[in-house]
Short mmCIF file of C-alpha atoms in Angstrom, two decimals:
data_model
loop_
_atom_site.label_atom_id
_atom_site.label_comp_id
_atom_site.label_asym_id
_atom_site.label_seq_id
_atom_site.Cartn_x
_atom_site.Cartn_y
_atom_site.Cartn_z
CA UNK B 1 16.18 -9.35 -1.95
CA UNK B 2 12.28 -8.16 -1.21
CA UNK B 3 12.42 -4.67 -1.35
CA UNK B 4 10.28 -2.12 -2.85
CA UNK B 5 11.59 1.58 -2.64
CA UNK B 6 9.42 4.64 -2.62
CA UNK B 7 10.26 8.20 -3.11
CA UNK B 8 9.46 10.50 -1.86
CA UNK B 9 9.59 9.75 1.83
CA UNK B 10 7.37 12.56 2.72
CA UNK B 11 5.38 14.80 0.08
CA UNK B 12 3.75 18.22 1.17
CA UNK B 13 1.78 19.32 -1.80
CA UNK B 14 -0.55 22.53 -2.55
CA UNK B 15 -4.35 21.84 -4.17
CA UNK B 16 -2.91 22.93 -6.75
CA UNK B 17 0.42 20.93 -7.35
CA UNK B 18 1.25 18.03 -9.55
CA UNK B 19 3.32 16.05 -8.18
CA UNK B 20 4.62 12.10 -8.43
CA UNK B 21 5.45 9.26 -6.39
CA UNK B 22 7.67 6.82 -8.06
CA UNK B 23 8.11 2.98 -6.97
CA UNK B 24 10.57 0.63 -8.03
CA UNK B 25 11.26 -3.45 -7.49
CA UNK B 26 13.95 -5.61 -8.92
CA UNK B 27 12.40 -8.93 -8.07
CA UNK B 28 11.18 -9.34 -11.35
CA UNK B 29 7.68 -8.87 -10.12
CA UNK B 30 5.13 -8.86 -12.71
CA UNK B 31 2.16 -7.35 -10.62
CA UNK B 32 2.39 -3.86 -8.47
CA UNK B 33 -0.08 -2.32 -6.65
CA UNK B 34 -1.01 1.29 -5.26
CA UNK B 35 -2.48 1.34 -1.96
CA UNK B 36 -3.72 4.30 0.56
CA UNK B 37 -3.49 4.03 4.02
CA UNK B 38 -5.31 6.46 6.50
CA UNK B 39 -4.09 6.74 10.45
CA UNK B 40 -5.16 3.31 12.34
CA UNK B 41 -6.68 2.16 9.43
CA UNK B 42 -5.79 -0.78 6.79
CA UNK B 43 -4.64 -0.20 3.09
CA UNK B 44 -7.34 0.48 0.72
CA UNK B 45 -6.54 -1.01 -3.09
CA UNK B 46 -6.48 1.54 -5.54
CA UNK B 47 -4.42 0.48 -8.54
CA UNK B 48 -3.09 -3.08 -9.44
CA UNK B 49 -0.95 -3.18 -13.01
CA UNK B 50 -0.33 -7.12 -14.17
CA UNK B 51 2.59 -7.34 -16.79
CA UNK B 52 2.11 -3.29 -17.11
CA UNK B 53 -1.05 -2.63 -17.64
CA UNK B 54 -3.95 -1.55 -15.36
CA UNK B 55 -5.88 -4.06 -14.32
CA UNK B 56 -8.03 -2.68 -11.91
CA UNK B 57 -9.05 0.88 -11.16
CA UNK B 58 -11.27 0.56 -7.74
CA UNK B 59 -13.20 4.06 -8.91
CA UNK B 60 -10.33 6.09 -7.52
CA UNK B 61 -11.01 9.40 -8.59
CA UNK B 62 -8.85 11.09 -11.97
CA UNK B 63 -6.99 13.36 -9.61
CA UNK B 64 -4.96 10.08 -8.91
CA UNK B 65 -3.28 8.90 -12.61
CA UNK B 66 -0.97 5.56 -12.19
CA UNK B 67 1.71 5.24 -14.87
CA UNK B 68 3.75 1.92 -15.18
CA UNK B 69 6.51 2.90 -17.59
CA UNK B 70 8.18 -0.65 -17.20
CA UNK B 71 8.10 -3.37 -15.33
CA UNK B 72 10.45 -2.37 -12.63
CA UNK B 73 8.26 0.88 -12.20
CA UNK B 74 5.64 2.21 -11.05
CA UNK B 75 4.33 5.96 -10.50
CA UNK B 76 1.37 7.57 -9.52
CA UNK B 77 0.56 11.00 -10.88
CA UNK B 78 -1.42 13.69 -8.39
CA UNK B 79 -2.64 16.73 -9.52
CA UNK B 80 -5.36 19.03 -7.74
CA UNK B 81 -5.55 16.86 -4.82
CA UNK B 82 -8.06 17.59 -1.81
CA UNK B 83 -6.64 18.18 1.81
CA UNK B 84 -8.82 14.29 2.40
CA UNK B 85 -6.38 12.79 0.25
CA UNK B 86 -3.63 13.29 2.93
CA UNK B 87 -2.28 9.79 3.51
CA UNK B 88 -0.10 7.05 3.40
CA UNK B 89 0.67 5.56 0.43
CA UNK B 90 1.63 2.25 -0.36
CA UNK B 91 3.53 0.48 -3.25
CA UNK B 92 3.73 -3.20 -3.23
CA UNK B 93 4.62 -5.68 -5.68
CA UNK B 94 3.99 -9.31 -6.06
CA UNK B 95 5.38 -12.23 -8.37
CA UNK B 96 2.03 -13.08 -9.60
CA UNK B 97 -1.86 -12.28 -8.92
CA UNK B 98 -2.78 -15.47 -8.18
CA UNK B 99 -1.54 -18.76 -6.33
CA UNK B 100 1.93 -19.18 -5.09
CA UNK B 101 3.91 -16.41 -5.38
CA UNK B 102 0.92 -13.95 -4.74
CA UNK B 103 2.25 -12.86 -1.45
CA UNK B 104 2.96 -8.64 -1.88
CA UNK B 105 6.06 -7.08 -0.92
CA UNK B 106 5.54 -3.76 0.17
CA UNK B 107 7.75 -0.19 0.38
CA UNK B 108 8.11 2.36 2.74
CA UNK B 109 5.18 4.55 1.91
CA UNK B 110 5.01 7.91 0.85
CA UNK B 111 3.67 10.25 3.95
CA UNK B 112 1.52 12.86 1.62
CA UNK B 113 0.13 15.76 2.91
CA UNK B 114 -1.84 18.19 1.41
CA UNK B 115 -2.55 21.90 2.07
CA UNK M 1 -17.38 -11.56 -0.55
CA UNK M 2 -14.45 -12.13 1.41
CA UNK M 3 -14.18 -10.33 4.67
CA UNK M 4 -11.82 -10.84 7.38
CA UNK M 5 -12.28 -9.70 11.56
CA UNK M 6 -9.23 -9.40 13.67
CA UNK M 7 -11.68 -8.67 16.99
CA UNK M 8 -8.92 -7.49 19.35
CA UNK M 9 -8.39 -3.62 18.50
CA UNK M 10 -5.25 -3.53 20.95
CA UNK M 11 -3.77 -5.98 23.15
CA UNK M 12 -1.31 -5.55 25.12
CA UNK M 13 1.69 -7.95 26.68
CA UNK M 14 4.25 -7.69 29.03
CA UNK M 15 7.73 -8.53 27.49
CA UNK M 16 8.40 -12.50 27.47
CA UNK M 17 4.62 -13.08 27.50
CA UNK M 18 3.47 -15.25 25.01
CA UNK M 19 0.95 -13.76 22.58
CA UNK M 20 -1.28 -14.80 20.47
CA UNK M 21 -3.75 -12.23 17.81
CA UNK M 22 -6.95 -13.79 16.44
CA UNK M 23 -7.58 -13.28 12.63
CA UNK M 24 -11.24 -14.79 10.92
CA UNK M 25 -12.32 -14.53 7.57
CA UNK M 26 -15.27 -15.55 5.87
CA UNK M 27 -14.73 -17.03 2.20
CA UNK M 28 -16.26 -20.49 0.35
CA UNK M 29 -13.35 -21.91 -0.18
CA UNK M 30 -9.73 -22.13 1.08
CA UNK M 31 -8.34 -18.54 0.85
CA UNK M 32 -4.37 -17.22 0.87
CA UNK M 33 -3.75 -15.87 4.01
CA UNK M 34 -1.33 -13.57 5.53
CA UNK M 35 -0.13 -11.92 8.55
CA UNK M 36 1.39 -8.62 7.84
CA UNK M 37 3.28 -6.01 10.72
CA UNK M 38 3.54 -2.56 10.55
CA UNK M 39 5.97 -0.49 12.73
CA UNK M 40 4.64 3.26 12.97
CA UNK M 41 4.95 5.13 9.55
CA UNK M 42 6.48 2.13 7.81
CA UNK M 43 5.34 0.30 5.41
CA UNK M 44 4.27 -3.91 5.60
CA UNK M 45 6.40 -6.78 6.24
CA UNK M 46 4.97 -10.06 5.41
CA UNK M 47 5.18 -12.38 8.69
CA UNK M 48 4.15 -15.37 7.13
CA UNK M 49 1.30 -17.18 4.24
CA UNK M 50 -0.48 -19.88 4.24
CA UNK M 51 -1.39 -21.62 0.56
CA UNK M 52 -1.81 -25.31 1.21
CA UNK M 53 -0.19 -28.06 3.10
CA UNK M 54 0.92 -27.96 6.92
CA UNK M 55 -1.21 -25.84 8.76
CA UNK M 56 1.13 -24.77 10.91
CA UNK M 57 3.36 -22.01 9.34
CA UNK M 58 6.43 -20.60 10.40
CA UNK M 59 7.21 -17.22 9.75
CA UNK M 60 9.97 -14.54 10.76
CA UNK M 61 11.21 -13.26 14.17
CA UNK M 62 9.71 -16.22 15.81
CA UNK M 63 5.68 -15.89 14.78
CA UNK M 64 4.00 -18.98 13.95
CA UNK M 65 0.16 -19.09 12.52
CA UNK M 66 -2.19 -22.00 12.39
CA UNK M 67 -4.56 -22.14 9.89
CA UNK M 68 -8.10 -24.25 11.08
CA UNK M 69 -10.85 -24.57 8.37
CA UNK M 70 -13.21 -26.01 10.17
CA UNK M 71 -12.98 -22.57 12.61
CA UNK M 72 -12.08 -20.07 9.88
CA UNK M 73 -9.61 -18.42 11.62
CA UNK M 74 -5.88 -17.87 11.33
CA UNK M 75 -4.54 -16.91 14.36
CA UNK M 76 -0.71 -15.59 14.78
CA UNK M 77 1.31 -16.85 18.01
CA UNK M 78 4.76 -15.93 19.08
CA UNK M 79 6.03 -17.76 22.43
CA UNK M 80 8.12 -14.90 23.77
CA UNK M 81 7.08 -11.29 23.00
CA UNK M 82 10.15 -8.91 22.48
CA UNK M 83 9.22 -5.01 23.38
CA UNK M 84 10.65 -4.81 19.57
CA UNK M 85 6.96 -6.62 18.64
CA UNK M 86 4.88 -3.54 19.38
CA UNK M 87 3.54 -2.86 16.06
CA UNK M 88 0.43 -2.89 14.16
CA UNK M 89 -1.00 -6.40 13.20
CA UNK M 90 -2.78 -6.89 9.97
CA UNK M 91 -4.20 -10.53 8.85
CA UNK M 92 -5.25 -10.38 4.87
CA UNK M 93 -6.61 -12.76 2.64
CA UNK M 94 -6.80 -13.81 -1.21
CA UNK M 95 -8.32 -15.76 -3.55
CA UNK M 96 -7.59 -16.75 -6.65
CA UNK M 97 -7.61 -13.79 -9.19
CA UNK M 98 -9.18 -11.54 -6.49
CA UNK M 99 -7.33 -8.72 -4.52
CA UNK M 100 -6.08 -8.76 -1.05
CA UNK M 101 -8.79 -8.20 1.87
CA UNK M 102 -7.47 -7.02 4.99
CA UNK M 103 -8.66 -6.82 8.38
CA UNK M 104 -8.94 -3.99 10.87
CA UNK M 105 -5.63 -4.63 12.61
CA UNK M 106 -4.87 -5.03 16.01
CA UNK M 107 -2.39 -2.58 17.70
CA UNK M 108 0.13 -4.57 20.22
CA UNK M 109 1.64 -2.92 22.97
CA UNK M 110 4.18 -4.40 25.01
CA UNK M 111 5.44 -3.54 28.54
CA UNK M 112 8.57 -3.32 30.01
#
């Protein structure tokens, strides 16, 4: 089994909401990643956790707060978020973060919209 | 720094066409590479990787990807195009210990 689930599907939030998305694997993946996708464009790397803890941060800004309570889990924590923020987002996971077994698996996305 | 072109935006095919989407990347040494599709407001399905070995890889629902070094590119081919194929297209590549790099896309559209 390769799947990666995301809720929510869809997300309409306020500036000032906090909201979560929540992604979960049973692979036994020991890297996930948070990605943002814009319309026609390709995913942008935002967060990667290896064996749950942050590993890279590419200078997304604090409005955006990943949380990786286990293994199997992954959530990413928005609060005050601009209406430029509106956007796909991506979980993925992958058995490693290098060399075989570095392939990602991703979910469905969360469509986010803000108002 | 890795980088990777895909220099078709869209192409498009009539059903039962053969097809064939042209992914380059530009890295010192051998890289991971991927194809990846992605149906409209869904997320990405791995097609198919290349690590080492045979540099012809097969992948799912019939796509098959050559890797050439001496060319840098990794170009996906499927035989028979289905009107299930329209999608987006997204090659990617890796190194070891860095993070996924992935093209533009290319948007294929197929006629009836």
């Amino acid at each position: 089994d390769t799947e990666v689930t995301q809720t929510p599907k869809h997300l309409v939030m306020g500036m000032t909401n906090k909201k979560s998305l929540k992604c979960e694997q049973h692979m036994g993946h020991r890297a996930m990643y948070w990605y943002k996708q814009k319309a026609k464009k390709p995913p942008e790397l935002m967060f990667v956790y290896s064996y749950e803890k942050l590993s890279i941060n590419e200078s997304v800004p604090s409005r955006f707060s990943p949380e990786c309570p286990n293994s199997s889990l992954l959530n990413l924590h928005l609060h005050a978020l601009q209406p430029e923020d509106s956007a796909l987002y991506l979980c993925a996971s992958s058995q490693g973060v290098r060399g075989q077994g570095y392939e990602q698996y991703f979910g469905p996305g969360t469509r986010l919209t803000v108002t | 720094a890795q980088s990777v072109t895909q220099p078709d935006i869209h192409i498009t095919v009539s059903e039962g066409a053969s097809l064939e989407l042209r992914c380059n990347y530009s890295y010192g040494a051998t890289p991971y590479l991927f194809w990846y599709v992605q149906s409209p407001g869904q997320g990405l399905q791995l097609l198919l990787k290349y690590f080492s070995g045979d540099t012809l890889v097969q992948g799912i629902k019939g796509f098959e990807a050559e890797f050439k070094r001496s060319q840098s590119s990794f170009n996906l081919r499927k035989p028979s195009v289905h009107w299930s194929d329209a999608a987006e297209y997204f090659c990617a590549v890796a190194s070891r210990g860095q993070n996924f790099v992935f093209g533009p896309g290319t948007r294929l559209s197929v006629l009836p």
